[in-house]
Coordinates of C-alpha atoms and ligand atoms in Angstrom, one line a residue:
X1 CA 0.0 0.0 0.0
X2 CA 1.3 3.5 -1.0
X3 CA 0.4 6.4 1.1
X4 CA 1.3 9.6 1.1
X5 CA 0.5 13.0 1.9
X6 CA 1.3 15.8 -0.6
X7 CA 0.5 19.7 -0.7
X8 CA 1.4 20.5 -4.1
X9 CA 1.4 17.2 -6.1
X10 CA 4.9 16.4 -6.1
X11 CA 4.6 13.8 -3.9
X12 CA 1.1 12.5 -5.1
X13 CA 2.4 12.3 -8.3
X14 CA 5.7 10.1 -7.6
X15 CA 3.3 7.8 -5.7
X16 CA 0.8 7.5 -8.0
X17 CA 3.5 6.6 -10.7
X18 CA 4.9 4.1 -7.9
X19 CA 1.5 2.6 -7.0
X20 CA 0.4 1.9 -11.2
X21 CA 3.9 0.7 -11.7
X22 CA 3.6 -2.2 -8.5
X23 CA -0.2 -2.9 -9.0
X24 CA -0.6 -1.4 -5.5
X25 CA -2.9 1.1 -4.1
X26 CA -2.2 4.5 -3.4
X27 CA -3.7 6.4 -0.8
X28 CA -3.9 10.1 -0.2
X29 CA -3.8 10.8 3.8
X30 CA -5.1 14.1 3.5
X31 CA -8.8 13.0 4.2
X32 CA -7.5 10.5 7.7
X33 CA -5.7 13.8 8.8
X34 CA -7.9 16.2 8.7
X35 CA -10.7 14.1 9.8
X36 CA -8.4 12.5 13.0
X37 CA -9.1 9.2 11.3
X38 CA -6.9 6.8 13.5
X39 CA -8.8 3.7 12.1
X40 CA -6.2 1.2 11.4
X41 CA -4.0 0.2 8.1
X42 CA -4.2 -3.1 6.5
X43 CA -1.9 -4.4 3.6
X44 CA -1.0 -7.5 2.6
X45 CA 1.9 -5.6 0.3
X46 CA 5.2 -3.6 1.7
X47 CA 3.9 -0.7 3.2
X48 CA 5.5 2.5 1.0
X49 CA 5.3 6.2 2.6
X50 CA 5.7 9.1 0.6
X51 CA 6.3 12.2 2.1
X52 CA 7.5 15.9 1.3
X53 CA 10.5 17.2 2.8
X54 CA 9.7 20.4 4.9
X55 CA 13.0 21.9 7.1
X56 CA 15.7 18.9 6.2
X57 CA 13.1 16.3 7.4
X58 CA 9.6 14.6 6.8
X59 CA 6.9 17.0 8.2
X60 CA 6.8 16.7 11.5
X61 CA 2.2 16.5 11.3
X62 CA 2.4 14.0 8.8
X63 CA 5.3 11.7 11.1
X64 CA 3.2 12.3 14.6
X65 CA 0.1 11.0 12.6
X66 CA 1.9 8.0 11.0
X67 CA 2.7 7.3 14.6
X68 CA -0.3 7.4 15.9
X69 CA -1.9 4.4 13.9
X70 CA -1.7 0.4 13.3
X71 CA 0.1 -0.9 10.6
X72 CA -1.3 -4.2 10.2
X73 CA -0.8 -7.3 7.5
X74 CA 2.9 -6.5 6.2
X75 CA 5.6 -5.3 8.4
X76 CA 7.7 -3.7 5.8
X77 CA 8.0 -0.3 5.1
X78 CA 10.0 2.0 2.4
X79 CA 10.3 5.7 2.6
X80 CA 10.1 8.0 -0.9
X81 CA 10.9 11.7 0.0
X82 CA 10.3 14.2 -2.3
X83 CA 12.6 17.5 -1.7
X84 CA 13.9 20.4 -3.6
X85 CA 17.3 18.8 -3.4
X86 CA 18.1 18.6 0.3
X87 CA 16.6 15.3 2.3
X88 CA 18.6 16.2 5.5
X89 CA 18.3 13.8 8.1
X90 CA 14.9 12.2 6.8
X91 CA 16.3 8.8 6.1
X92 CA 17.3 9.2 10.4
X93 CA 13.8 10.1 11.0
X94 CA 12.2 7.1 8.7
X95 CA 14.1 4.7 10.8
X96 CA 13.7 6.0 13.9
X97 CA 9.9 6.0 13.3
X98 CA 10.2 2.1 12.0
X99 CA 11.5 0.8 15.0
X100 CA 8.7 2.6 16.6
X101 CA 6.4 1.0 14.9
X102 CA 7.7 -2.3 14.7
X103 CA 8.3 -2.2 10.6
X104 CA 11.2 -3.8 8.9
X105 CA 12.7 -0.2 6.8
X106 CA 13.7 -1.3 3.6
X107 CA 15.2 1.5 2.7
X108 CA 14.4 5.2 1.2
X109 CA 14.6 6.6 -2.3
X110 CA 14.9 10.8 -2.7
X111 CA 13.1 12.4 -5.5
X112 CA 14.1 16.0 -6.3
X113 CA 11.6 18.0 -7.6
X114 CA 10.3 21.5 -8.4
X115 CA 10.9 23.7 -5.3
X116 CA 7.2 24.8 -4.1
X117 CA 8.0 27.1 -1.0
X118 CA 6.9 30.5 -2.6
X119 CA 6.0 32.3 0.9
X120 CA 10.0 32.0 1.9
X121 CA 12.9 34.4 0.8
X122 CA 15.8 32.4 1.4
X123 CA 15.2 30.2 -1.6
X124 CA 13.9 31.2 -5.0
X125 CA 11.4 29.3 -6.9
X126 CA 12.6 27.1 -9.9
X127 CA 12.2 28.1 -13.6
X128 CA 10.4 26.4 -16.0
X129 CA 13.6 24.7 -16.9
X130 CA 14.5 23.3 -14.1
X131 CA 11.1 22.5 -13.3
X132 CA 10.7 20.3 -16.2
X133 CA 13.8 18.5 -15.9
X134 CA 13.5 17.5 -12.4
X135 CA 10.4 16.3 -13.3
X136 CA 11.5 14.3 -15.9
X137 CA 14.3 13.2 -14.2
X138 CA 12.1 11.8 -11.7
X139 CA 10.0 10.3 -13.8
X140 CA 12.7 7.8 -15.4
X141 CA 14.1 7.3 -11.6
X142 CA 10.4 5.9 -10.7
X143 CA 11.3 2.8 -13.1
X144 CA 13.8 1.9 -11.3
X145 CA 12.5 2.4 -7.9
X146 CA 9.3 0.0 -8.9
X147 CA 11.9 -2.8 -10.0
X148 CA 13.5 -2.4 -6.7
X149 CA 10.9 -2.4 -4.1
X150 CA 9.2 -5.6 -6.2
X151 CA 12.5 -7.2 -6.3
X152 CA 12.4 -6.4 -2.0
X153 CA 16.0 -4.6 -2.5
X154 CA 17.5 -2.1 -0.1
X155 CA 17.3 1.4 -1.5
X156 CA 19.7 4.3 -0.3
X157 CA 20.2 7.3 -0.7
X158 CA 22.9 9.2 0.5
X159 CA 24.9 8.8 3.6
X160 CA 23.4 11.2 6.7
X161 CA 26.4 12.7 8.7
X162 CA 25.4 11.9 12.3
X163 CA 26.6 15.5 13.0
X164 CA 23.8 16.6 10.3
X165 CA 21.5 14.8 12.2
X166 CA 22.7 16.3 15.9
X167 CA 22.4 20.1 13.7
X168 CA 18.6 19.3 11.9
X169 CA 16.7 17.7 14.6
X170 CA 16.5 20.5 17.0
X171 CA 16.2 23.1 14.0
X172 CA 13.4 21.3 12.2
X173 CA 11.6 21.3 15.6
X174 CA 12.1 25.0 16.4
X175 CA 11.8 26.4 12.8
X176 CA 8.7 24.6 12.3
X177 CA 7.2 25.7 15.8
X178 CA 8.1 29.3 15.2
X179 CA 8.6 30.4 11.6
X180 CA 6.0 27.9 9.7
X181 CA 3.4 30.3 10.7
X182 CA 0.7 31.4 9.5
X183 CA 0.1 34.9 10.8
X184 CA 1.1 36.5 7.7
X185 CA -1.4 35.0 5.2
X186 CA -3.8 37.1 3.6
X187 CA -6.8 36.8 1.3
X188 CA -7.2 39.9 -1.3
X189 CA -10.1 41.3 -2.7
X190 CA -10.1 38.5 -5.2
X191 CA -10.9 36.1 -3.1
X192 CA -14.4 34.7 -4.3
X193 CA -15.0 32.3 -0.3
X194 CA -14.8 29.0 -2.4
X195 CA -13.6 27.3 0.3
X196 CA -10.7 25.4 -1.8
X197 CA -8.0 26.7 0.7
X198 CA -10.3 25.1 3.5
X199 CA -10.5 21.8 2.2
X200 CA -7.0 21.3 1.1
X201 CA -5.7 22.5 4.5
X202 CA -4.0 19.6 6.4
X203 CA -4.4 20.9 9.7
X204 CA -7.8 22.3 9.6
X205 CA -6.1 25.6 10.1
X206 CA -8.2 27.7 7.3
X207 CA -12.1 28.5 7.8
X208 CA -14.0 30.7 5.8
X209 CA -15.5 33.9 7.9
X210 CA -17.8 36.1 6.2
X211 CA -16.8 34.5 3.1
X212 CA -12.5 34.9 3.3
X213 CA -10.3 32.6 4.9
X214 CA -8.8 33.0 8.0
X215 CA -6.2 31.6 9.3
X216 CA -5.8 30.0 13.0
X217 CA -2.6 29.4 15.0
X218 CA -2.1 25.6 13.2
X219 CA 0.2 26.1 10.3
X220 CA 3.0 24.1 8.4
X221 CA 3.2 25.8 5.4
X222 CA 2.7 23.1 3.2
X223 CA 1.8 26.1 0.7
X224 CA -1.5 23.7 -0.4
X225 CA -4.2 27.3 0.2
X226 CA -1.7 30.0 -1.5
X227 CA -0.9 27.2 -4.1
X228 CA -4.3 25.4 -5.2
X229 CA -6.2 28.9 -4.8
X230 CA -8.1 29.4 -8.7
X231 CA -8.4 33.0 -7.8
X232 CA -4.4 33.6 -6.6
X233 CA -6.1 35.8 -3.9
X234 CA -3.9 34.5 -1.1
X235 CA -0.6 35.9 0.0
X236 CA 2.1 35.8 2.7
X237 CA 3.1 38.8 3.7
X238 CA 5.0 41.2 1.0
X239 CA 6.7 37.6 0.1
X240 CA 4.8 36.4 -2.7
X241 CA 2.9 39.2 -4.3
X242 CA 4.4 38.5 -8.4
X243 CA 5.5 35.6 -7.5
X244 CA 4.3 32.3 -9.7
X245 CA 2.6 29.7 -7.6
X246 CA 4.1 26.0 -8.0
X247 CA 1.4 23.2 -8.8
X248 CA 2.6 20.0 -10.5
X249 CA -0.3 20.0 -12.5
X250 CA 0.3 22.5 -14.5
X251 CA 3.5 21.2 -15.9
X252 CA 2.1 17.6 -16.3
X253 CA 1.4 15.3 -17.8
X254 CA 1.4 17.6 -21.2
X255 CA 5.1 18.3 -21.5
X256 CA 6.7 15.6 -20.1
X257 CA 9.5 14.5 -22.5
X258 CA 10.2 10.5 -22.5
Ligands
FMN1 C1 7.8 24.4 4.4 C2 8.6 23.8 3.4 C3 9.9 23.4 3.7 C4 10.7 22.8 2.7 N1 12.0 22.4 3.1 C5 12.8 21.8 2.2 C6 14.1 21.3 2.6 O1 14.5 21.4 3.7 N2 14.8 20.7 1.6 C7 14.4 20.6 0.3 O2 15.1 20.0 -0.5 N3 13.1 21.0 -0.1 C8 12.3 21.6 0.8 N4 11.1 22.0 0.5 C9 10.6 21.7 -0.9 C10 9.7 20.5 -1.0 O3 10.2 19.5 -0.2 C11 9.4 20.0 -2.4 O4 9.1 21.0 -3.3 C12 8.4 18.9 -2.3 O5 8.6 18.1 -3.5 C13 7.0 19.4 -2.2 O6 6.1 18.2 -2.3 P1 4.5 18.3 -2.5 O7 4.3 19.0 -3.8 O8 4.1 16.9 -2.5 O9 4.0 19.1 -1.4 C14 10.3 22.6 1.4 C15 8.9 23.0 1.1 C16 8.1 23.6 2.1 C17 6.7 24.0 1.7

């Protein structure tokens, strides 16, 4: 079974291509989250978690959920991150979280995609270039990756310093707690109260008042609301305002180059 969570499609769309290629099924998280679903996980297949990569690690939400239920039929597990290009101390975290839970870890792949963190200023948004080429690049890696989990070998991906590890943990934990916040989102006056940004929130953290969002004290900035918004009527702060918004559906599948 192939789960994952995803707030712009990158990592939906490696699992999906992971879950046609082994015959398995894929399912999207999003709905069990927000809905506290702690009902339990059946598979009589390696279990396969896809995650983003939010601060050098897997986001913290999505890992405390995964914790909190049963994985029940198979005991192994794989880990598929998606990143911009920097998996930090994931790979740690994926292990750590198997012995938790009792699951054999098989391993973990990295995909690098498009970056999709358009309410930051430290790192710029990829250009149509480069987004098209990591996608593609990804795309031929998913062959691979299917032969290997079917075949049951280890995957790896690069070696995690343990001083990396020592540096990211505390970091991820404090940067997520106090800068992926979400005080400084905004709706503008094209905001139409469609209530997309409601629904695709993770954390339950957007509810429509008087017909705009508003946002509560919950955030991880997956970027899902300023992202998936029809209207482009949310920003973050003076951060985004010209700034393109990243969705992988709107670079595939139409110009994906075999
Ligand atoms: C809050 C946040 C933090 C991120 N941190 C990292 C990071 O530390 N390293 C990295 O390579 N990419 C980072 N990214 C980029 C995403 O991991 C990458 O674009 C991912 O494929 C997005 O997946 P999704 O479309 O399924 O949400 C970050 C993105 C967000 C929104």
């Amino acid at each position: 079974m192939v789960l994952y969570f995803s707030g712009t499609g990158n990592t939906e769309y490696i699992a999906k291509l992971i879950a046609d290629g082994l015959g398995d099924t894929c399912l999207d998280l999003l709905d069990r989250i927000k809905n506290n679903d702690k009902s339990p996980l059946y598979s009589e297949k390696t279990y396969i978690i896809c995650a983003p990569i939010y601060v050098c690690e897997m986001p913290l939400f999505l890992v405390r959920y995964l914790k909190s239920i049963s994985f029940n039929g198979n005991n192994k597990v794989y880990f598929v991150f998606t990143s911009g290009g920097y998996a930090g101390s994931a790979k740690v975290q994926a292990k750590l979280f198997s012995l938790k839970k009792k699951l054999k870890c098989l391993g973990c792949v990295e995909f690098v995609m498009p970056r999709n963190y358009v309410a930051n200023d430290k790192y710029s948004m990829d250009n149509e270039e480069v987004i098209y080429s990591k996608i593609e690049n990804s795309t031929k890696k998913v062959k691979q990756v299917v032969e290997d989990i079917k075949n049951e070998n280890k995957l790896n991906t690069r070696h995690v310093w343990f001083f990396e590890t020592l540096i990211i943990a505390p970091f991820a934990l404090l940067w997520t707690k106090y800068k992926l916040v979400a005080k400084d989102f905004y709706a503008t006056d094209e905001c139409i109260g469609c209530r997309v940004c409601e629904k695709v929130c993770p954390l339950n953290n957007v509810k429509i008042v008087d017909k705009k969002p508003k946002w509560g004290g919950n955030c991880t900035h997956c970027m899902a609301c300023i992202s998936k918004c029809p209207k482009k009527a949310i920003e973050y702060g003076n951060l985004t305002q010209g700034k393109t918004r990243y969705l992988l559906k709107d670079y595939v599948p139409a110009k994906i180059k075999n």
